[in-house]
CSV table of C-alpha atoms and ligand atoms in Angstrom, one decimal:
chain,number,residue,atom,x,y,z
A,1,UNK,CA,170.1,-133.1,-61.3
A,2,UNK,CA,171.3,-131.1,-64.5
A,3,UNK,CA,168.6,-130.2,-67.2
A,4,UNK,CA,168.5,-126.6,-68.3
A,5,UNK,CA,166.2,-123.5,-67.6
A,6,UNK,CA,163.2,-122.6,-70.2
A,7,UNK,CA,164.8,-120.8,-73.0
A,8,UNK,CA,164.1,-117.1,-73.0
A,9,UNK,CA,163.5,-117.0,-68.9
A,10,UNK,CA,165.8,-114.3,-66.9
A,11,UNK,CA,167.6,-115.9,-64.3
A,12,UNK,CA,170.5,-114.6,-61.5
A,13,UNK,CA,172.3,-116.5,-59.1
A,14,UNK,CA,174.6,-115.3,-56.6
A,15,UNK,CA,177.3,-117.7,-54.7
A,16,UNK,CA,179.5,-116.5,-52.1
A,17,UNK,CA,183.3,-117.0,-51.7
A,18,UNK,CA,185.1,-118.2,-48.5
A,19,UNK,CA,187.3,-117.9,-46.0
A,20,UNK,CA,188.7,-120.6,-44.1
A,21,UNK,CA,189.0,-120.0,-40.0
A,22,UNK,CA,190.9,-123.3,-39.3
A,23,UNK,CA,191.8,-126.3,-41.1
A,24,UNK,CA,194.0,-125.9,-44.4
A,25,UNK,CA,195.2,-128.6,-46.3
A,26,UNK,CA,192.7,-131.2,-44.6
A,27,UNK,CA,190.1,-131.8,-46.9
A,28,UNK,CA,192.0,-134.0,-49.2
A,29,UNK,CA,192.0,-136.4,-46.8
A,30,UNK,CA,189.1,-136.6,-45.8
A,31,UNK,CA,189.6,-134.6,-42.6
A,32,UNK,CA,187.7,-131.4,-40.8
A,33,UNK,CA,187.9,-128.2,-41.7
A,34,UNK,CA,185.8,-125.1,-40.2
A,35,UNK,CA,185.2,-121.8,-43.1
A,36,UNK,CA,182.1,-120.0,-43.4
A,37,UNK,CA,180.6,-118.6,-46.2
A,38,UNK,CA,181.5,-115.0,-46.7
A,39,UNK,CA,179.2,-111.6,-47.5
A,40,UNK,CA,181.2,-111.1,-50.8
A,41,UNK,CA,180.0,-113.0,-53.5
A,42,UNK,CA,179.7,-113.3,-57.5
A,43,UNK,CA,176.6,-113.0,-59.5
A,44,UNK,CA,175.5,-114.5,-62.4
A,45,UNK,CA,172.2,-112.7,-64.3
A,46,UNK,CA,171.2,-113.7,-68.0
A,47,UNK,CA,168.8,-114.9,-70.2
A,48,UNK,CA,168.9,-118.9,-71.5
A,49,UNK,CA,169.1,-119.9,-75.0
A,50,UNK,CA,171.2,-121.1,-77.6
A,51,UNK,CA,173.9,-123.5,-78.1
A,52,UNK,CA,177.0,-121.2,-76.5
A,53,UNK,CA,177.1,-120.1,-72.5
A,54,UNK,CA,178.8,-116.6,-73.3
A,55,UNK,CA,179.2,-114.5,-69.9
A,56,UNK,CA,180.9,-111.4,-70.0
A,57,UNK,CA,182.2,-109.7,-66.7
A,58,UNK,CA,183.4,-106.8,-65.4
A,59,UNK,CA,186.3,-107.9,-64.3
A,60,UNK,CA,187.9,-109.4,-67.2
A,61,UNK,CA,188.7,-107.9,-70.3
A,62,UNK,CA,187.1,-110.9,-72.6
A,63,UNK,CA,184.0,-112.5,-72.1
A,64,UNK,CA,183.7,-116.3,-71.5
A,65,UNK,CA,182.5,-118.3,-74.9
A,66,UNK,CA,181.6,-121.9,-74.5
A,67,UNK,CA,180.0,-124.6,-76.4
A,68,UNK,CA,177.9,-126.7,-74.6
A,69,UNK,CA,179.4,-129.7,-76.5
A,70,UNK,CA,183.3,-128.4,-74.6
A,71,UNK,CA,185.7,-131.0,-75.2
A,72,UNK,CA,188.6,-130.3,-72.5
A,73,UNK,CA,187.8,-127.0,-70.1
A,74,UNK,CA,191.8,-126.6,-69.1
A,75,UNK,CA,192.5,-125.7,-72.4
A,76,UNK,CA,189.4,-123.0,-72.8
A,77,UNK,CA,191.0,-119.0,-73.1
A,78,UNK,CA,191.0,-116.5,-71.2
A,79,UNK,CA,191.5,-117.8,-68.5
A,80,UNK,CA,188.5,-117.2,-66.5
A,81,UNK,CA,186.6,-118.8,-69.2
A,82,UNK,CA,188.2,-122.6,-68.1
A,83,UNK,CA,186.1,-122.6,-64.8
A,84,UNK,CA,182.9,-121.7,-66.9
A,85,UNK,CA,184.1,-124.4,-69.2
A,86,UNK,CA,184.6,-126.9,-66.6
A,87,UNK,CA,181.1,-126.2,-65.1
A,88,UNK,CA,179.3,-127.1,-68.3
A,89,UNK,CA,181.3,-130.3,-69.0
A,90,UNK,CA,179.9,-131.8,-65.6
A,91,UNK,CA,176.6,-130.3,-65.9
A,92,UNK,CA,176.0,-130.5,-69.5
A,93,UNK,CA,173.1,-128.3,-69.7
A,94,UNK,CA,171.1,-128.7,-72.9
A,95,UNK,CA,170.3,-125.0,-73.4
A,96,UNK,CA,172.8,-122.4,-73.5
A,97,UNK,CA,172.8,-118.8,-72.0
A,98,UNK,CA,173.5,-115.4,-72.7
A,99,UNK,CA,175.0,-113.0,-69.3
A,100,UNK,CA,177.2,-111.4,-67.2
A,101,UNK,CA,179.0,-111.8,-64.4
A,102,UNK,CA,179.8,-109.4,-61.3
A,103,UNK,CA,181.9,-109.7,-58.3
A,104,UNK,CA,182.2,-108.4,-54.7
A,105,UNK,CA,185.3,-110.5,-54.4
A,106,UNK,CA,189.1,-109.9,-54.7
A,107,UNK,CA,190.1,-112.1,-57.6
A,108,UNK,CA,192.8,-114.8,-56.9
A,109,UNK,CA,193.4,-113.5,-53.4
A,110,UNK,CA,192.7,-116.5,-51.8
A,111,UNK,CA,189.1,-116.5,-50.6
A,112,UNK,CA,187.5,-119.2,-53.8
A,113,UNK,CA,186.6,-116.8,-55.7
A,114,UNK,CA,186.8,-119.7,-58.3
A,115,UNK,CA,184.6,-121.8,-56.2
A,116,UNK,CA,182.2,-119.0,-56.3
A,117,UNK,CA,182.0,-118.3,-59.7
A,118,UNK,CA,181.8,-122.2,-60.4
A,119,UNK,CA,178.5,-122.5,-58.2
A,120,UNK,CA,177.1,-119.4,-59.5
A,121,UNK,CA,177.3,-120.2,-63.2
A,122,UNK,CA,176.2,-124.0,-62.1
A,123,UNK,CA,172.9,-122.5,-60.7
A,124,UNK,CA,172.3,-120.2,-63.7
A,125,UNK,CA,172.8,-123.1,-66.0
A,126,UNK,CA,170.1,-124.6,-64.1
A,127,UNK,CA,171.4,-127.2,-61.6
A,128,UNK,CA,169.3,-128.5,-59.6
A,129,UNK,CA,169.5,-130.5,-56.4
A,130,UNK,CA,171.0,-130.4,-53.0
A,131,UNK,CA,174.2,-127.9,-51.7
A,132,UNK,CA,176.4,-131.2,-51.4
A,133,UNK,CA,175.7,-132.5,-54.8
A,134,UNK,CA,176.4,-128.9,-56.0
A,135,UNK,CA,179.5,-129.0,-54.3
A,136,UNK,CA,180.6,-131.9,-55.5
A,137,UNK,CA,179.9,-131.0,-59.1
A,138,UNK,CA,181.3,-128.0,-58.7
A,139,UNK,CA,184.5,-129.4,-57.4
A,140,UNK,CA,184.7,-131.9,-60.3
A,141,UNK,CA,184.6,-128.6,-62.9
A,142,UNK,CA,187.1,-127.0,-60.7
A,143,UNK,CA,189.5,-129.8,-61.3
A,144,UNK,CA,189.0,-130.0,-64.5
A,145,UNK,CA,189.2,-126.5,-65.2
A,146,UNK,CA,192.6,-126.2,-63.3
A,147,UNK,CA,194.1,-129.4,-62.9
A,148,UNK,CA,194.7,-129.0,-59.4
A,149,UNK,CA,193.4,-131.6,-57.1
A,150,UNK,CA,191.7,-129.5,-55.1
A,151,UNK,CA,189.4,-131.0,-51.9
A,152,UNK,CA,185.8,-129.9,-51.6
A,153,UNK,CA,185.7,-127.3,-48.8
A,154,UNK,CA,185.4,-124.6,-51.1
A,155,UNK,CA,182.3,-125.3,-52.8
A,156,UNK,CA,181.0,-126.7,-50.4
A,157,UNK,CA,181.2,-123.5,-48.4
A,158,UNK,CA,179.7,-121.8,-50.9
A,159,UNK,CA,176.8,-123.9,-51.8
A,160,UNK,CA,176.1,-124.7,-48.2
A,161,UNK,CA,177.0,-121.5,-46.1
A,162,UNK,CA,174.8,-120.6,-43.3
A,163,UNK,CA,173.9,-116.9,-42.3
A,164,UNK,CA,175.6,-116.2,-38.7
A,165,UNK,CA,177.7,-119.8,-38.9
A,166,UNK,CA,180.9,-121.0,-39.3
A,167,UNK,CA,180.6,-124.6,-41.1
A,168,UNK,CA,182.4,-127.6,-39.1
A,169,UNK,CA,182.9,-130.2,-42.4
A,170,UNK,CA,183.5,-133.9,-41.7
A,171,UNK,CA,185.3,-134.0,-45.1
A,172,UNK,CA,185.3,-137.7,-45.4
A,173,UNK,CA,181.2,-138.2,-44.3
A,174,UNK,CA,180.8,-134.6,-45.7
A,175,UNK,CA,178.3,-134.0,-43.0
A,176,UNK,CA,178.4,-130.3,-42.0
A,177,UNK,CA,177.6,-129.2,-38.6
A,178,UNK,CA,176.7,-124.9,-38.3
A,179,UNK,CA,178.7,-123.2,-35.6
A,180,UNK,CA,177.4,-120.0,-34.5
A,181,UNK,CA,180.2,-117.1,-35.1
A,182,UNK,CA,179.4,-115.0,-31.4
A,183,UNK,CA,178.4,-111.7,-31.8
A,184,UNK,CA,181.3,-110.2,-30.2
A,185,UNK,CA,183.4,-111.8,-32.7
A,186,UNK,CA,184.6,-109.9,-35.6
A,187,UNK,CA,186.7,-111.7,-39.0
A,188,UNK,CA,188.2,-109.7,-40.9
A,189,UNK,CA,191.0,-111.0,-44.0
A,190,UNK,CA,193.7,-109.5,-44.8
A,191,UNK,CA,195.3,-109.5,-48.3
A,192,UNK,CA,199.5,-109.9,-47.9
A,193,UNK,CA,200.0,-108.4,-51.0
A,194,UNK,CA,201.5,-110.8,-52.1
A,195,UNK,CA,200.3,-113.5,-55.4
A,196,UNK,CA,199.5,-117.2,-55.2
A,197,UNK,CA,202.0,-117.9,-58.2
A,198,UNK,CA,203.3,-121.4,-56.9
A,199,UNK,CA,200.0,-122.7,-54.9
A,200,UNK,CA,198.6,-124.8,-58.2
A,201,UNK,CA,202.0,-127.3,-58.5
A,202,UNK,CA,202.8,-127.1,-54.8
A,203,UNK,CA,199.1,-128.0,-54.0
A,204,UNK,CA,199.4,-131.1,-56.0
A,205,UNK,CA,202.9,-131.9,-54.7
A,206,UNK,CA,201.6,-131.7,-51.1
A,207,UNK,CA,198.6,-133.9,-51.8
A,208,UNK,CA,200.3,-136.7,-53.5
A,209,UNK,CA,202.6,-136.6,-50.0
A,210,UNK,CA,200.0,-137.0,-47.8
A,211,UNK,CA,198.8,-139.7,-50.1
A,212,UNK,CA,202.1,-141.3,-49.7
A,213,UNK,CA,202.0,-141.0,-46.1
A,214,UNK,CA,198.9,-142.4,-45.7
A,215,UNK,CA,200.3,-145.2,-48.2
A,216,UNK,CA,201.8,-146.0,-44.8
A,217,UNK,CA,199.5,-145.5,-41.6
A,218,UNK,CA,196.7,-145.8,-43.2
A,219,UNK,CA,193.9,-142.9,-43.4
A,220,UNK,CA,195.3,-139.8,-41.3
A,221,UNK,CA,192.3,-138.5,-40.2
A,222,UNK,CA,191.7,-141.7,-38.1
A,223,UNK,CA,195.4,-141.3,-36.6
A,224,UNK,CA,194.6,-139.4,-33.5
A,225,UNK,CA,198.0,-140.1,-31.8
A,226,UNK,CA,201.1,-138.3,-33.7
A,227,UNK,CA,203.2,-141.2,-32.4
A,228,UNK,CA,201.6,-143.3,-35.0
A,229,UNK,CA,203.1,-141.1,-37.5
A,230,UNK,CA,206.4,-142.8,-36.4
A,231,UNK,CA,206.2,-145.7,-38.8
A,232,UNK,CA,206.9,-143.2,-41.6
A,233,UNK,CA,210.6,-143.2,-42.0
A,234,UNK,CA,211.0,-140.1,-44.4
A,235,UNK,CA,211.2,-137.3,-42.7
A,236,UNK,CA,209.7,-134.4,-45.0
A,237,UNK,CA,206.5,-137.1,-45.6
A,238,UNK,CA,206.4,-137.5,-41.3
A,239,UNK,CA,206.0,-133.5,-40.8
A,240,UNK,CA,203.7,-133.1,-44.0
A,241,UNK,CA,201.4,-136.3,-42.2
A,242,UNK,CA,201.9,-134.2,-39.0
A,243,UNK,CA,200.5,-130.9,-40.0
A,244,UNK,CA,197.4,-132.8,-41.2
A,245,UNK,CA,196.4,-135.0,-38.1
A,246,UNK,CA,197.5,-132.2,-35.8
A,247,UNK,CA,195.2,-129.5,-37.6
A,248,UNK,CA,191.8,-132.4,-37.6
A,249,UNK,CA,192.9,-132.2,-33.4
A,250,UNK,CA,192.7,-128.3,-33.6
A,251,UNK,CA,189.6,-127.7,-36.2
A,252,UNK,CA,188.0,-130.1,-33.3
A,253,UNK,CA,189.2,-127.8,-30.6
A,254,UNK,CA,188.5,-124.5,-32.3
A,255,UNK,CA,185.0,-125.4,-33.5
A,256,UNK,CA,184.2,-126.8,-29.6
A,257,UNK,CA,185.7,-123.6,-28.6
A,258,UNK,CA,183.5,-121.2,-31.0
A,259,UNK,CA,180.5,-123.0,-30.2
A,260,UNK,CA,181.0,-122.1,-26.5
A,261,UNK,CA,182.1,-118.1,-26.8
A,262,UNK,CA,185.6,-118.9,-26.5
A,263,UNK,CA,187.4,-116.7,-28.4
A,264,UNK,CA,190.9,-116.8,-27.0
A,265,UNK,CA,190.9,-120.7,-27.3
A,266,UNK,CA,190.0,-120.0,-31.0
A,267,UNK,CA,192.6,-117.4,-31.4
A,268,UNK,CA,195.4,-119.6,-30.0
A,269,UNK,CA,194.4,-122.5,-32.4
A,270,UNK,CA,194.8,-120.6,-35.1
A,271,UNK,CA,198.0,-119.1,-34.1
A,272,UNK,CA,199.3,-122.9,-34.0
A,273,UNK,CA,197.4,-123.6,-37.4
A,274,UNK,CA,199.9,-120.8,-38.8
A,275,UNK,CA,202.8,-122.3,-37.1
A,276,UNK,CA,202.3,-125.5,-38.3
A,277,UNK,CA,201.3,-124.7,-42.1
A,278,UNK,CA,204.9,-123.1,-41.7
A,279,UNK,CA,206.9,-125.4,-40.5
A,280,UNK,CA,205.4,-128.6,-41.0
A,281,UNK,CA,203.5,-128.3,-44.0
A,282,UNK,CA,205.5,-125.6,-45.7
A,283,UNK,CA,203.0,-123.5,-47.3
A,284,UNK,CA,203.6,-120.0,-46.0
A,285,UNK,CA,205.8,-117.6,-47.0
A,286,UNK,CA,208.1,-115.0,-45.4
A,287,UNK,CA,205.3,-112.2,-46.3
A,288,UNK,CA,202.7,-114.3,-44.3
A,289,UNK,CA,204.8,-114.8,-41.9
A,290,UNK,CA,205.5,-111.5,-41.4
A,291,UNK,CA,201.6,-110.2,-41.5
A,292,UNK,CA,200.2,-113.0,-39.1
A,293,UNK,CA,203.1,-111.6,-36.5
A,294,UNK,CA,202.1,-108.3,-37.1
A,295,UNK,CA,198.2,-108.9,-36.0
A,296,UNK,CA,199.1,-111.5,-33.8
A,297,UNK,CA,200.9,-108.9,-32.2
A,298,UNK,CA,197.8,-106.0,-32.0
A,299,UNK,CA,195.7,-105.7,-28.9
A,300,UNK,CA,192.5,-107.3,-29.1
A,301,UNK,CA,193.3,-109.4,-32.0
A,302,UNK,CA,192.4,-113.1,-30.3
A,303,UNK,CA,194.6,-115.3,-33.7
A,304,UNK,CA,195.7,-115.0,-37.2
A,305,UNK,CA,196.5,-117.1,-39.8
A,306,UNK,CA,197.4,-117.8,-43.6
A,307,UNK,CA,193.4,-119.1,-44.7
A,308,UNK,CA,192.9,-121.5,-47.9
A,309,UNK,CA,196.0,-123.0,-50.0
A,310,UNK,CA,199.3,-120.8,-48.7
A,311,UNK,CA,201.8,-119.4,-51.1
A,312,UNK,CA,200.7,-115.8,-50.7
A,313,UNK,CA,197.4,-114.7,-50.7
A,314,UNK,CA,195.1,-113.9,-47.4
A,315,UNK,CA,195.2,-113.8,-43.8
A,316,UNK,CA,192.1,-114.4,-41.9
A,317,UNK,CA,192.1,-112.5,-38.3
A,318,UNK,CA,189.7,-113.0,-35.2
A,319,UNK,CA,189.5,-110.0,-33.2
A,320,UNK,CA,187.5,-108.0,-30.4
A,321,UNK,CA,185.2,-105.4,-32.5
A,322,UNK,CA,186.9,-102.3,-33.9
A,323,UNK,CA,190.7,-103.1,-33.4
A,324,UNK,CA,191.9,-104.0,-37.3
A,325,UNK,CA,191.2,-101.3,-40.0
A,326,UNK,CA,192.7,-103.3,-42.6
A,327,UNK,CA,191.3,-105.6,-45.1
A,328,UNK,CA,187.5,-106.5,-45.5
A,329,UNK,CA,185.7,-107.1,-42.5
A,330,UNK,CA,183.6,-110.5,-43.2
A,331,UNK,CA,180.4,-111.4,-41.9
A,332,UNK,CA,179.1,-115.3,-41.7
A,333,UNK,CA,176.3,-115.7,-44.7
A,334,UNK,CA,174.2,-117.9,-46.2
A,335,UNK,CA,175.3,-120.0,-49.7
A,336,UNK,CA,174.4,-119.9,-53.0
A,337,UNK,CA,171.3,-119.2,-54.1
A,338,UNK,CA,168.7,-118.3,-56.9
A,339,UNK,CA,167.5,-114.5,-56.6
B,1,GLA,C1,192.3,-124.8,-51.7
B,1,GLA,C2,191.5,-126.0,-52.1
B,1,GLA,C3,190.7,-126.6,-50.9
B,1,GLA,C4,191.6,-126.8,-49.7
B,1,GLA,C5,192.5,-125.5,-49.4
B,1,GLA,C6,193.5,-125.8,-48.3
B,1,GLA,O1,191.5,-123.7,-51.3
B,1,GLA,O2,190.6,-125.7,-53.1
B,1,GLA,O3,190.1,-127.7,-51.3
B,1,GLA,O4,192.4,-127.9,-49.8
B,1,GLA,O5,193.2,-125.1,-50.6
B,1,GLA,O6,192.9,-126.0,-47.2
């Protein structure tokens, strides 16, 4: 699985970030979630060799210095360097590697661009074997690196992402099933403007409360019936349990819906994906609010929704073609890969 290029050889890898149509905060237990690889992506191109993996990029100041031997990634600086740092500790290549790193992707905006860089440095460090074992190694040195329990949906979209496709991901059999996106269909995400400054502690906050939930009904993405939920007597841990069983029952919908050409059903899934990440889940914020009304509101846009962890960031948007002007217009691609 791990090993290491042949010092000396060239290589560049290039890994996609993602963006989330439906199904936020899912993952972690084991439920469905529906993103698609996206046609921004980071690159990785160096040369292998010595005992260090330095990477400079351009779009951090100071490059990313790591010793193969790295004892504890979180605690790596700058920054950027941790999620480099977390990718060698699981991999543990035995040859280092000398590069740089270049992004299409908005940094921190909310479309992995963490998850990308992650898999990208993963295949330049020579990892080899299948997208799901990438993912999950990747996910390991994102944890790691951050400390946040994140789920696997990121990485796995970007290891496994399928030209034209959204990806349906059973996140507890982690079978992945490719949706075509129509061509009529256009995805654009827009940025609120606004940072992710509380997602990392929140995230782990609302994990450990489904966790408790679940401590009670047993796994949520087997409860199919919100009335089951009633057996949970706190009240904040019912509408967090809520949000998650009733976004599995709309990822199944949506993706059913995609699959035949039904955009309006898609759109009107994600609106109440948005509503309930609101209210029930309690992730979004008045700025997010504010923007998803705003398209939501604009002729020809079928839904819109906050996409990925909350707390600021992006929007994702289904439209008719040619009717938002804002943001970056995405198109479904293929995952990670060796150029
Ligand atoms: C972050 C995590 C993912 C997922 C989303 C919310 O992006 O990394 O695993 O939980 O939040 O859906």
């Amino acid at each position: 699985m791990s090993a290491g290029p042949d010092p000396g050889a060239t290589v560049t890898a290039t890994a996609p970030g993602r963006v989330n149509l439906i199904g936020d905060h899912t993952d972690t237990t084991g439920g469905l979630v529906l993103p698609l690889a996206v046609d921004l992506a980071t690159t990785v191109t160096g040369r292998a060799g010595g005992t260090e993996v330095v990477l400079a990029s351009d779009a951090e100041a100071e490059p990313a210095r790591v010793p193969l031997d790295v004892a504890d990634p979180s605690t790596v600086t700058p920054g950027w360097a941790r999620y480099v740092a977390g990718v060698v500790a699981e991999l543990r290549p035995t040859v280092g590697f000398t590069g740089h790193v270049t992004t299409t992707l908005p940094v921190g905006a909310g479309l992995s661009s963490s998850a990308a860089l992650e898999v990208a440095v993963a295949l330049a460090l020579g990892f080899d074997g299948d997208p799901l074992d990438l993912a999950r190694l990747t996910q390991r040195a994102e944890q790691v690196a951050s400390g946040v329990p994140c789920g696997i949906m990121d990485q796995l979209a970007s290891a496994a992402g399928v030209d034209g496709h959204a990806l349906l991901i059973d996140c507890h059999t982690l079978a992945i099933t490719a949706v075509p996106v129509p061509e009529e269909a256009e995805i654009r995400v827009v940025h609120s403007g606004q940072a992710r400054e509380l997602a990392s502690s929140a995230y782990a906050e609302r994990a450990a409360a489904v966790h408790a939930a679940e401590a009670v009904v047993g796994p949520l993405r087997l409860v199919d019936d919100v009335a089951a939920l009633d057996r949970i007597d706190d009240s904040l841990l019912h509408r967090r349990a809520r949000h998650v069983v009733t976004e599995n029952a709309r990822v199944r919908l949506a993706a059913a819906a995609l699959q035949a050409g039904d955009l309006p059903t898609v759109g009107r899934a994600m609106v109440a994906s948005h509503a309930s990440l609101r209210d029930d889940f309690e992730v979004s914020t008045d700025v997010l609010d504010r923007l998803v009304d705003r398209l939501v509101a604009t002729p020809g846009v079928y839904g819109a929704r906050l996409t990925g962890a909350g707390f600021g960031g992006c929007v994702v948007a289904l439209t008719e073609p040619g009717v938002l002007h804002e943001g970056w217009r995405v198109r479904a691609s293929r995952g990670a890969h060796l150029l």
